[in-house]
CSV table of C-alpha atoms and ligand atoms in Angstrom, one decimal:
chain,number,residue,atom,x,y,z
A,1,MET,CA,41.0,215.6,-202.5
A,2,ALA,CA,43.2,213.3,-204.6
A,3,THR,CA,46.9,213.1,-203.7
A,4,ALA,CA,49.7,211.0,-205.2
A,5,VAL,CA,49.3,208.7,-208.1
A,6,ALA,CA,49.6,205.0,-207.1
A,7,ALA,CA,52.1,202.8,-208.8
A,8,LYS,CA,50.7,200.6,-211.6
A,9,GLY,CA,48.9,197.6,-210.1
A,10,LEU,CA,48.8,199.5,-206.7
A,11,GLU,CA,52.2,198.1,-206.0
A,12,GLY,CA,53.4,199.0,-202.5
A,13,ILE,CA,50.1,200.8,-201.6
A,14,VAL,CA,48.7,200.2,-198.2
A,15,ALA,CA,44.9,200.2,-198.7
A,16,ALA,CA,43.5,199.1,-195.3
A,17,ASN,CA,44.3,198.6,-191.7
A,18,SER,CA,43.9,194.9,-190.9
A,19,GLY,CA,44.7,192.7,-187.9
A,20,ILE,CA,44.4,189.4,-189.8
A,21,CYS,CA,47.5,188.6,-191.8
A,22,TRP,CA,51.1,189.9,-191.7
A,23,ILE,CA,53.6,189.4,-194.5
A,24,ASP,CA,57.3,190.3,-194.6
A,25,GLY,CA,58.1,189.9,-198.2
A,26,ASP,CA,61.8,190.4,-197.8
A,27,ALA,CA,62.2,187.9,-194.9
A,28,GLY,CA,59.6,185.5,-196.4
A,29,VAL,CA,57.4,185.6,-193.3
A,30,LEU,CA,53.7,184.9,-193.3
A,31,ALA,CA,51.7,185.0,-190.1
A,32,TYR,CA,48.0,184.7,-189.3
A,33,ARG,CA,47.0,186.9,-186.3
A,34,GLY,CA,50.8,187.0,-185.5
A,35,ILE,CA,51.3,183.2,-185.6
A,36,ASP,CA,53.9,182.0,-188.1
A,37,ILE,CA,52.5,179.9,-191.0
A,38,HIS,CA,55.2,177.3,-190.4
A,39,GLU,CA,53.9,176.7,-186.9
A,40,LEU,CA,50.3,176.5,-188.0
A,41,ALA,CA,51.2,174.1,-190.9
A,42,GLU,CA,52.9,171.8,-188.4
A,43,LYS,CA,50.5,172.0,-185.5
A,44,SER,CA,47.1,173.3,-186.5
A,45,ASN,CA,44.2,172.2,-188.7
A,46,PHE,CA,41.8,174.0,-191.0
A,47,GLU,CA,39.0,174.4,-188.4
A,48,GLU,CA,41.4,175.9,-185.8
A,49,THR,CA,43.1,178.2,-188.3
A,50,THR,CA,39.7,179.4,-189.5
A,51,TYR,CA,38.7,180.1,-185.9
A,52,LEU,CA,41.9,182.0,-185.4
A,53,LEU,CA,41.3,184.1,-188.6
A,54,TRP,CA,37.7,185.0,-187.7
A,55,HIS,CA,38.1,185.5,-183.9
A,56,GLY,CA,41.6,186.8,-183.7
A,57,LYS,CA,42.9,184.2,-181.1
A,58,LEU,CA,43.4,180.5,-180.9
A,59,PRO,CA,40.3,178.6,-179.5
A,60,THR,CA,40.2,176.7,-176.3
A,61,LYS,CA,39.4,173.0,-176.6
A,62,PRO,CA,35.6,173.5,-176.0
A,63,GLU,CA,35.6,176.5,-178.3
A,64,LEU,CA,37.3,174.5,-181.1
A,65,ASP,CA,34.9,171.6,-180.6
A,66,GLU,CA,31.9,173.9,-180.8
A,67,PHE,CA,33.3,175.6,-183.8
A,68,SER,CA,34.0,172.4,-185.6
A,69,LYS,CA,30.5,171.1,-184.8
A,70,LYS,CA,28.9,174.2,-186.1
A,71,LEU,CA,30.9,174.0,-189.3
A,72,ALA,CA,29.9,170.4,-189.8
A,73,ALA,CA,26.3,171.2,-189.1
A,74,ALA,CA,26.4,173.9,-191.8
A,75,ARG,CA,27.1,171.2,-194.5
A,76,THR,CA,23.7,171.5,-196.2
A,77,LEU,CA,22.7,172.6,-199.7
A,78,HIS,CA,19.1,173.5,-200.7
A,79,PRO,CA,17.8,170.9,-203.1
A,80,GLU,CA,17.3,173.6,-205.7
A,81,ILE,CA,21.0,174.3,-205.7
A,82,LEU,CA,21.7,170.6,-206.6
A,83,SER,CA,19.1,170.9,-209.4
A,84,LEU,CA,20.9,174.1,-210.6
A,85,LEU,CA,24.3,172.2,-210.6
A,86,LYS,CA,22.7,169.4,-212.6
A,87,SER,CA,21.3,172.0,-215.1
A,88,PHE,CA,24.8,173.4,-215.9
A,89,PRO,CA,26.6,172.3,-219.1
A,90,LYS,CA,29.0,169.5,-218.4
A,91,SER,CA,31.6,171.6,-220.2
A,92,ALA,CA,31.4,174.4,-217.7
A,93,THR,CA,34.6,174.6,-215.6
A,94,PRO,CA,34.3,173.9,-211.9
A,95,MET,CA,35.5,177.5,-211.2
A,96,GLU,CA,32.7,179.0,-213.3
A,97,VAL,CA,30.2,176.7,-211.7
A,98,LEU,CA,31.4,177.7,-208.2
A,99,ARG,CA,31.2,181.4,-209.0
A,100,THR,CA,27.6,181.1,-210.2
A,101,ALA,CA,26.5,178.6,-207.5
A,102,VAL,CA,27.8,180.7,-204.6
A,103,SER,CA,25.9,183.6,-206.0
A,104,ALA,CA,22.7,181.5,-206.1
A,105,LEU,CA,23.2,180.4,-202.5
A,106,SER,CA,22.0,183.8,-201.4
A,107,PHE,CA,18.5,183.0,-202.7
A,108,TYR,CA,18.2,180.5,-199.9
A,109,ASP,CA,19.9,182.5,-197.1
A,110,LYS,CA,17.4,183.3,-194.4
A,111,ASP,CA,18.6,186.9,-194.1
A,112,GLU,CA,20.5,187.6,-197.3
A,113,LYS,CA,20.6,191.4,-196.8
A,114,ALA,CA,21.9,191.4,-193.2
A,115,VAL,CA,25.5,192.7,-192.8
A,116,ASP,CA,25.7,192.9,-189.0
A,117,HIS,CA,28.6,191.0,-187.2
A,118,ASP,CA,26.6,188.0,-186.1
A,119,SER,CA,24.9,187.5,-189.5
A,120,ASN,CA,28.3,187.8,-191.2
A,121,ILE,CA,29.7,185.0,-188.9
A,122,ARG,CA,26.7,182.8,-189.6
A,123,LYS,CA,27.0,183.3,-193.3
A,124,SER,CA,30.8,182.6,-193.1
A,125,PHE,CA,30.1,179.2,-191.5
A,126,ASP,CA,27.5,178.4,-194.2
A,127,LEU,CA,29.8,179.4,-197.1
A,128,THR,CA,32.9,177.7,-195.7
A,129,ALA,CA,30.8,174.5,-195.3
A,130,GLN,CA,29.0,174.8,-198.6
A,131,ILE,CA,31.8,175.7,-201.0
A,132,PRO,CA,33.5,172.3,-200.8
A,133,MET,CA,30.1,170.6,-201.2
A,134,LEU,CA,29.5,172.6,-204.4
A,135,VAL,CA,32.9,171.7,-205.8
A,136,ALA,CA,32.6,168.0,-205.0
A,137,ALA,CA,28.9,167.7,-206.1
A,138,PHE,CA,29.5,169.3,-209.5
A,139,ASP,CA,32.5,167.1,-210.1
A,140,ARG,CA,30.5,164.0,-209.5
A,141,ILE,CA,27.5,165.3,-211.5
A,142,ARG,CA,29.7,166.0,-214.5
A,143,LYS,CA,31.2,162.5,-214.3
A,144,GLY,CA,27.7,160.9,-214.1
A,145,LYS,CA,28.1,159.8,-210.4
A,146,ASP,CA,25.7,160.2,-207.5
A,147,VAL,CA,26.3,163.2,-205.1
A,148,VAL,CA,27.7,161.9,-201.8
A,149,ALA,CA,26.1,163.1,-198.5
A,150,PRO,CA,28.5,164.8,-196.1
A,151,ASP,CA,29.7,162.9,-193.0
A,152,PRO,CA,29.5,165.1,-189.8
A,153,SER,CA,32.0,162.8,-188.1
A,154,LEU,CA,34.8,163.8,-190.6
A,155,SER,CA,37.0,166.9,-190.4
A,156,HIS,CA,36.6,169.6,-192.9
A,157,ALA,CA,39.5,168.3,-195.0
A,158,ALA,CA,38.5,164.6,-194.8
A,159,ASN,CA,34.9,165.4,-195.6
A,160,PHE,CA,35.8,167.2,-198.8
A,161,LEU,CA,37.9,164.2,-200.0
A,162,TRP,CA,35.0,161.9,-199.0
A,163,LEU,CA,32.5,164.0,-200.9
A,164,LEU,CA,34.7,164.1,-204.0
A,165,ASN,CA,35.7,160.4,-204.1
A,166,GLY,CA,33.0,158.6,-202.2
A,167,GLU,CA,35.7,156.8,-200.3
A,168,LYS,CA,37.1,157.5,-196.8
A,169,PRO,CA,40.5,159.2,-197.3
A,170,SER,CA,43.7,157.9,-195.8
A,171,ALA,CA,45.2,159.7,-192.8
A,172,THR,CA,48.1,160.8,-195.1
A,173,ALA,CA,45.9,162.3,-197.8
A,174,THR,CA,43.7,164.0,-195.1
A,175,ARG,CA,46.7,165.5,-193.4
A,176,ALA,CA,48.3,166.7,-196.7
A,177,PHE,CA,45.0,168.3,-197.7
A,178,ASP,CA,44.5,169.9,-194.3
A,179,VAL,CA,47.9,171.4,-194.5
A,180,ALA,CA,47.2,172.7,-198.0
A,181,LEU,CA,44.0,174.3,-196.7
A,182,ILE,CA,45.9,176.0,-193.8
A,183,LEU,CA,48.6,177.3,-196.2
A,184,HIS,CA,46.0,178.9,-198.6
A,185,ALA,CA,43.6,180.3,-196.0
A,186,ASP,CA,44.7,183.9,-196.0
A,187,HIS,CA,47.1,186.2,-197.7
A,188,GLU,CA,46.4,189.8,-196.7
A,189,LEU,CA,45.2,192.1,-199.5
A,190,ASN,CA,45.7,189.7,-202.4
A,191,ALA,CA,43.5,190.5,-205.5
A,192,SER,CA,40.5,188.4,-204.5
A,193,THR,CA,40.4,189.5,-200.9
A,194,PHE,CA,40.7,193.1,-201.9
A,195,ALA,CA,37.8,192.5,-204.3
A,196,ALA,CA,35.8,191.0,-201.5
A,197,ARG,CA,36.4,194.0,-199.2
A,198,VAL,CA,35.5,196.5,-201.9
A,199,ILE,CA,32.2,194.7,-202.5
A,200,ALA,CA,31.5,194.3,-198.8
A,201,ALA,CA,32.2,198.0,-198.1
A,202,THR,CA,29.3,199.1,-200.3
A,203,LEU,CA,27.0,197.2,-197.8
A,204,SER,CA,26.2,194.7,-200.5
A,205,ASP,CA,25.8,191.2,-199.0
A,206,VAL,CA,28.4,188.6,-198.0
A,207,HIS,CA,27.4,186.3,-200.9
A,208,SER,CA,28.1,189.1,-203.4
A,209,ALA,CA,31.5,189.8,-201.8
A,210,ILE,CA,32.5,186.1,-202.0
A,211,THR,CA,31.1,185.7,-205.6
A,212,GLY,CA,33.3,188.6,-206.6
A,213,ALA,CA,36.3,187.2,-204.8
A,214,ILE,CA,35.9,183.9,-206.7
A,215,GLY,CA,35.8,185.7,-210.0
A,216,ALA,CA,39.1,187.4,-209.1
A,217,LEU,CA,40.7,184.2,-207.9
A,218,LYS,CA,39.9,182.5,-211.2
A,219,GLY,CA,42.4,184.5,-213.2
A,220,PRO,CA,45.8,182.9,-214.2
A,221,LEU,CA,47.8,185.7,-212.5
A,222,HIS,CA,46.1,184.8,-209.2
A,223,GLY,CA,44.6,181.4,-208.1
A,224,GLY,CA,44.3,180.1,-211.7
A,225,ALA,CA,48.1,179.7,-211.8
A,226,ASN,CA,48.1,176.3,-210.1
A,227,GLU,CA,46.1,174.8,-213.0
A,228,ALA,CA,48.4,176.5,-215.5
A,229,VAL,CA,51.4,174.9,-213.8
A,230,MET,CA,50.0,171.4,-214.1
A,231,ARG,CA,48.9,172.0,-217.7
A,232,MET,CA,52.5,172.9,-218.5
A,233,LEU,CA,53.8,169.7,-216.7
A,234,PHE,CA,51.4,167.5,-218.6
A,235,ALA,CA,52.3,169.2,-221.9
A,236,ILE,CA,56.1,168.6,-221.2
A,237,ASP,CA,55.4,165.0,-220.3
A,238,LYS,CA,53.2,164.3,-223.3
A,239,ALA,CA,55.7,165.8,-225.7
A,240,GLY,CA,58.6,164.0,-223.9
A,241,THR,CA,60.6,167.2,-223.9
A,242,ASP,CA,63.2,168.2,-221.3
A,243,PRO,CA,61.5,170.4,-218.7
A,244,VAL,CA,64.4,172.9,-218.6
A,245,GLU,CA,64.4,173.2,-222.4
A,246,HIS,CA,60.6,173.9,-222.3
A,247,VAL,CA,60.8,176.7,-219.8
A,248,LYS,CA,64.0,178.1,-221.5
A,249,ASN,CA,61.9,178.4,-224.7
A,250,MET,CA,59.1,180.1,-222.8
A,251,LEU,CA,61.4,182.7,-221.4
A,252,ALA,CA,63.0,183.2,-224.8
A,253,GLU,CA,59.5,183.9,-226.1
A,254,LYS,CA,59.0,186.4,-223.2
A,255,LYS,CA,56.3,184.1,-221.7
A,256,LYS,CA,55.7,184.0,-218.0
A,257,VAL,CA,56.2,180.6,-216.3
A,258,SER,CA,53.2,180.0,-214.0
A,259,GLY,CA,54.0,179.3,-210.4
A,260,PHE,CA,56.9,181.8,-210.2
A,261,GLY,CA,57.2,185.3,-209.0
A,262,HIS,CA,55.2,187.2,-206.5
A,263,ARG,CA,54.2,190.8,-206.0
A,264,VAL,CA,55.1,190.8,-202.3
A,265,TYR,CA,57.7,188.1,-201.7
A,266,HIS,CA,61.3,188.9,-202.7
A,267,THR,CA,62.5,185.6,-201.3
A,268,GLU,CA,61.0,182.1,-200.9
A,269,ASP,CA,57.2,182.1,-200.4
A,270,PRO,CA,57.0,180.3,-197.0
A,271,ARG,CA,54.0,178.3,-198.3
A,272,ALA,CA,56.1,176.9,-201.2
A,273,THR,CA,58.5,175.5,-198.6
A,274,HIS,CA,55.8,173.2,-197.3
A,275,LEU,CA,54.2,172.4,-200.6
A,276,ARG,CA,57.6,171.4,-202.1
A,277,LYS,CA,58.1,168.9,-199.3
A,278,MET,CA,54.6,167.7,-199.5
A,279,SER,CA,54.9,167.1,-203.3
A,280,GLU,CA,58.1,165.2,-202.8
A,281,ASP,CA,56.9,163.1,-199.9
A,282,LEU,CA,53.6,162.3,-201.5
A,283,GLY,CA,55.3,161.5,-204.8
A,284,ASN,CA,57.8,159.2,-203.2
A,285,SER,CA,55.2,157.3,-201.1
A,286,ALA,CA,52.9,156.9,-204.1
A,287,GLY,CA,55.8,155.8,-206.3
A,288,ARG,CA,55.0,158.7,-208.6
A,289,ALA,CA,57.8,161.2,-208.0
A,290,LYS,CA,57.8,162.2,-211.7
A,291,TRP,CA,55.8,165.4,-211.2
A,292,PHE,CA,57.9,166.5,-208.2
A,293,GLU,CA,61.2,165.8,-210.1
A,294,MET,CA,60.1,167.7,-213.2
A,295,SER,CA,58.9,170.6,-211.0
A,296,HIS,CA,62.2,170.7,-209.1
A,297,LYS,CA,64.3,170.8,-212.3
A,298,ILE,CA,62.2,173.8,-213.5
A,299,GLU,CA,62.5,175.5,-210.1
A,300,LEU,CA,66.3,175.2,-210.1
A,301,TYR,CA,66.5,176.6,-213.6
A,302,ILE,CA,64.1,179.5,-213.1
A,303,LYS,CA,65.8,180.5,-209.8
A,304,GLY,CA,69.3,180.4,-211.4
A,305,GLU,CA,68.3,182.1,-214.6
A,306,LYS,CA,65.7,184.7,-213.6
A,307,LYS,CA,66.2,184.9,-209.8
A,308,LEU,CA,62.5,184.1,-209.4
A,309,ASN,CA,61.2,181.9,-206.6
A,310,ALA,CA,58.4,179.3,-206.8
A,311,ASN,CA,55.2,180.6,-205.3
A,312,VAL,CA,52.3,178.9,-203.6
A,313,ASP,CA,50.9,177.6,-206.8
A,314,PHE,CA,54.0,175.9,-208.2
A,315,TYR,CA,54.2,172.8,-205.9
A,316,SER,CA,50.5,172.7,-205.1
A,317,ALA,CA,50.0,171.5,-208.7
A,318,SER,CA,52.1,168.4,-208.4
A,319,THR,CA,50.8,167.8,-204.8
A,320,TYR,CA,47.1,167.8,-205.9
A,321,THR,CA,47.9,165.6,-209.0
A,322,THR,CA,49.6,163.1,-206.8
A,323,LEU,CA,46.5,163.1,-204.5
A,324,GLY,CA,44.5,162.1,-207.6
A,325,ILE,CA,42.7,165.5,-208.0
A,326,ASP,CA,41.6,166.7,-211.4
A,327,ILE,CA,43.5,169.7,-212.7
A,328,ASP,CA,40.4,172.0,-213.1
A,329,LEU,CA,39.6,171.5,-209.4
A,330,PHE,CA,42.9,173.1,-208.2
A,331,THR,CA,41.6,176.6,-208.2
A,332,PRO,CA,38.2,175.7,-206.7
A,333,ILE,CA,40.3,174.0,-203.9
A,334,PHE,CA,42.1,177.3,-203.4
A,335,ALA,CA,38.6,178.8,-202.9
A,336,ILE,CA,37.7,176.0,-200.4
A,337,SER,CA,40.6,177.2,-198.3
A,338,ARG,CA,40.6,181.0,-199.0
A,339,ILE,CA,36.9,181.4,-198.0
A,340,ALA,CA,38.3,181.4,-194.5
A,341,GLY,CA,40.4,184.5,-195.2
A,342,TRP,CA,37.8,186.2,-197.4
A,343,ALA,CA,35.2,185.8,-194.6
A,344,ALA,CA,37.7,187.2,-192.0
A,345,HIS,CA,38.3,190.2,-194.2
A,346,VAL,CA,34.6,190.8,-194.9
A,347,ILE,CA,33.8,190.6,-191.2
A,348,GLU,CA,36.7,193.0,-190.4
A,349,GLN,CA,35.6,195.4,-193.1
A,350,LEU,CA,32.0,195.5,-192.0
A,351,ASP,CA,32.9,195.8,-188.3
A,352,ASP,CA,34.4,199.2,-189.0
A,353,ASN,CA,33.1,200.1,-192.5
A,354,ARG,CA,33.7,203.0,-194.8
A,355,LEU,CA,33.1,202.8,-198.6
A,356,ILE,CA,36.3,202.1,-200.5
A,357,ARG,CA,36.4,204.6,-203.3
A,358,PRO,CA,39.9,205.7,-204.5
A,359,ARG,CA,40.5,208.3,-207.2
A,360,ALA,CA,42.1,207.9,-210.7
A,361,GLU,CA,44.7,210.2,-212.2
A,362,TYR,CA,42.9,211.5,-215.3
A,363,ILE,CA,44.9,211.1,-218.5
A,364,GLY,CA,42.1,211.5,-221.1
A,365,PRO,CA,41.4,214.4,-223.5
A,366,GLU,CA,41.8,217.9,-222.0
A,367,TYR,CA,38.7,219.4,-220.4
A,368,PRO,CA,36.6,221.0,-221.7
A,369,ALA,CA,36.6,219.0,-224.9
A,370,GLU,CA,34.1,220.2,-227.6
A,371,TYR,CA,30.8,218.3,-228.1
A,372,ILE,CA,30.7,217.9,-231.9
A,373,ALA,CA,27.2,217.5,-233.4
A,374,ILE,CA,26.8,214.0,-235.0
A,375,GLU,CA,26.5,215.2,-238.6
A,376,SER,CA,29.8,217.1,-238.3
A,377,ARG,CA,31.9,214.2,-236.9
A,378,ALA,CA,34.6,212.8,-239.1
N,1,COA,C1,52.6,186.9,-209.6
N,1,COA,C2,52.8,188.0,-210.6
N,1,COA,C3,51.5,188.3,-211.3
N,1,COA,C4,53.4,189.2,-210.0
N,1,COA,O1,53.3,190.2,-210.9
N,1,COA,P1,54.0,191.7,-210.8
N,1,COA,O2,54.4,192.0,-209.4
N,1,COA,O3,53.1,192.6,-211.5
N,1,COA,O4,55.4,191.5,-211.5
N,1,COA,P2,55.6,191.7,-213.1
N,1,COA,O5,54.7,190.9,-213.9
N,1,COA,O6,55.7,193.1,-213.4
N,1,COA,O7,57.1,191.0,-213.2
N,1,COA,C5,58.3,191.7,-212.9
N,1,COA,C6,59.4,191.1,-213.8
N,1,COA,O8,59.6,189.8,-213.5
N,1,COA,C7,59.3,188.9,-214.6
N,1,COA,N1,58.4,187.8,-214.2
N,1,COA,C8,57.6,187.9,-213.1
N,1,COA,N2,57.0,186.7,-213.0
N,1,COA,C9,57.5,185.9,-214.0
N,1,COA,C10,57.3,184.6,-214.3
N,1,COA,N3,56.4,183.8,-213.7
N,1,COA,N4,57.9,184.1,-215.4
N,1,COA,C11,58.8,184.8,-216.1
N,1,COA,N5,59.1,186.1,-215.8
N,1,COA,C12,58.4,186.6,-214.7
N,1,COA,C13,58.4,189.8,-215.5
N,1,COA,O9,58.5,189.4,-216.9
N,1,COA,C14,59.0,191.2,-215.3
N,1,COA,O10,60.3,191.2,-216.0
N,1,COA,P3,60.7,192.5,-216.8
N,1,COA,O11,60.9,193.6,-215.7
N,1,COA,O12,62.0,192.1,-217.5
N,1,COA,O13,59.6,192.9,-217.7
N,1,COA,C15,53.8,187.5,-211.7
N,1,COA,O14,55.0,187.1,-211.1
N,1,COA,C16,53.3,186.4,-212.5
N,1,COA,O15,52.6,186.7,-213.5
N,1,COA,N6,53.6,185.1,-212.2
N,1,COA,C17,53.0,184.0,-212.9
N,1,COA,C18,51.6,183.8,-212.4
N,1,COA,C19,51.5,183.2,-211.0
N,1,COA,O16,52.2,182.3,-210.7
N,1,COA,N7,50.6,183.7,-210.2
N,1,COA,C20,50.4,183.3,-208.9
N,1,COA,C21,50.8,184.3,-207.9
N,1,COA,S1,50.8,183.6,-206.3
């Protein structure tokens, strides 16, 4: 029996019970399993945060060691997957490649159809380890470089930078990347996570749920916004225009400025607080504060003019650029982190599943409409 009509875009609708992530959009609070994101960003690492998301509690030292070892051991790709990556057009975007390659990973999963708790955890380890490998491998293939083998002695964050650049990353770059991974790891029922839960709830497989989530993340209103921010900063820099004038013109033309606004936060996105600082610190220490300074001018203007706050994507753009990462890898990097949250939600959904099947308010032609024979149609 259908009841009330939901607001457009399901705004304000509670669509699931979940014990994973809590957001207070008015107070600017984000917490994973009750622990404040500021505390996690300061004290945790990606492996520990992922354990927390999947198991609902912080690990003991032996539990964390075992978890990290299992994640490192899952860094394997079937040779056919590498051949597949090599067969893709070099013009394909890394996000399209990731979407297609994650789907293909299921061909080589030993129990692709299984959706029980233990199988879901095993697949979550595999996907969390493999997604960074896919992103780094395709980037190197398209640049004509050899694919780098993973290093089990490195943390998840350091291993990705190693796979991408073929050089051991500095402690500063590793920590900055690790914090970025913590900050992006989960965000309640954002569009891609909701997509993953809807797919999982049909008792399709985990790879299908994550493939769908990647498709949702790709859009510029969601994870694709970080790339759009950097394209804007590059365009401003190339044209030598004033950043404030640029966004002023965008607003006059009723265009949205990527990296601002949020459906849930009505105050500062707590993730933006860390990314702003990271962008500034990395920019200053690399002697390349240009992108931070440009971003900050834009932020002050948009905040003053439109009362809109920077979201997670605004300062991640300048942060990643200062770390030397190509623009079209920003959204795949979001996926490298968000797989932790997607997996947690898929596991939670399947632990207590019911098909997700809402209703629509019908606004089409009145029933019963006449079926007109084809020869009589105007
Ligand atoms: C995130 C976002 C999709 C949320 O959308 P939403 O909750 O549906 O909000 P709306 O798009 O309805 O925006 C509400 C109002 O704020 C304005 N607004 C919202 N974000 C804006 C932005 N980035 N730039 C300019 N105006 C913006 C809208 O134009 C609208 O104004 P109006 O009421 O005068 O028409 C939206 O803020 C947006 O498109 N931001 C840019 C993309 C982005 O950074 N996405 C990443 C999110 S983490």
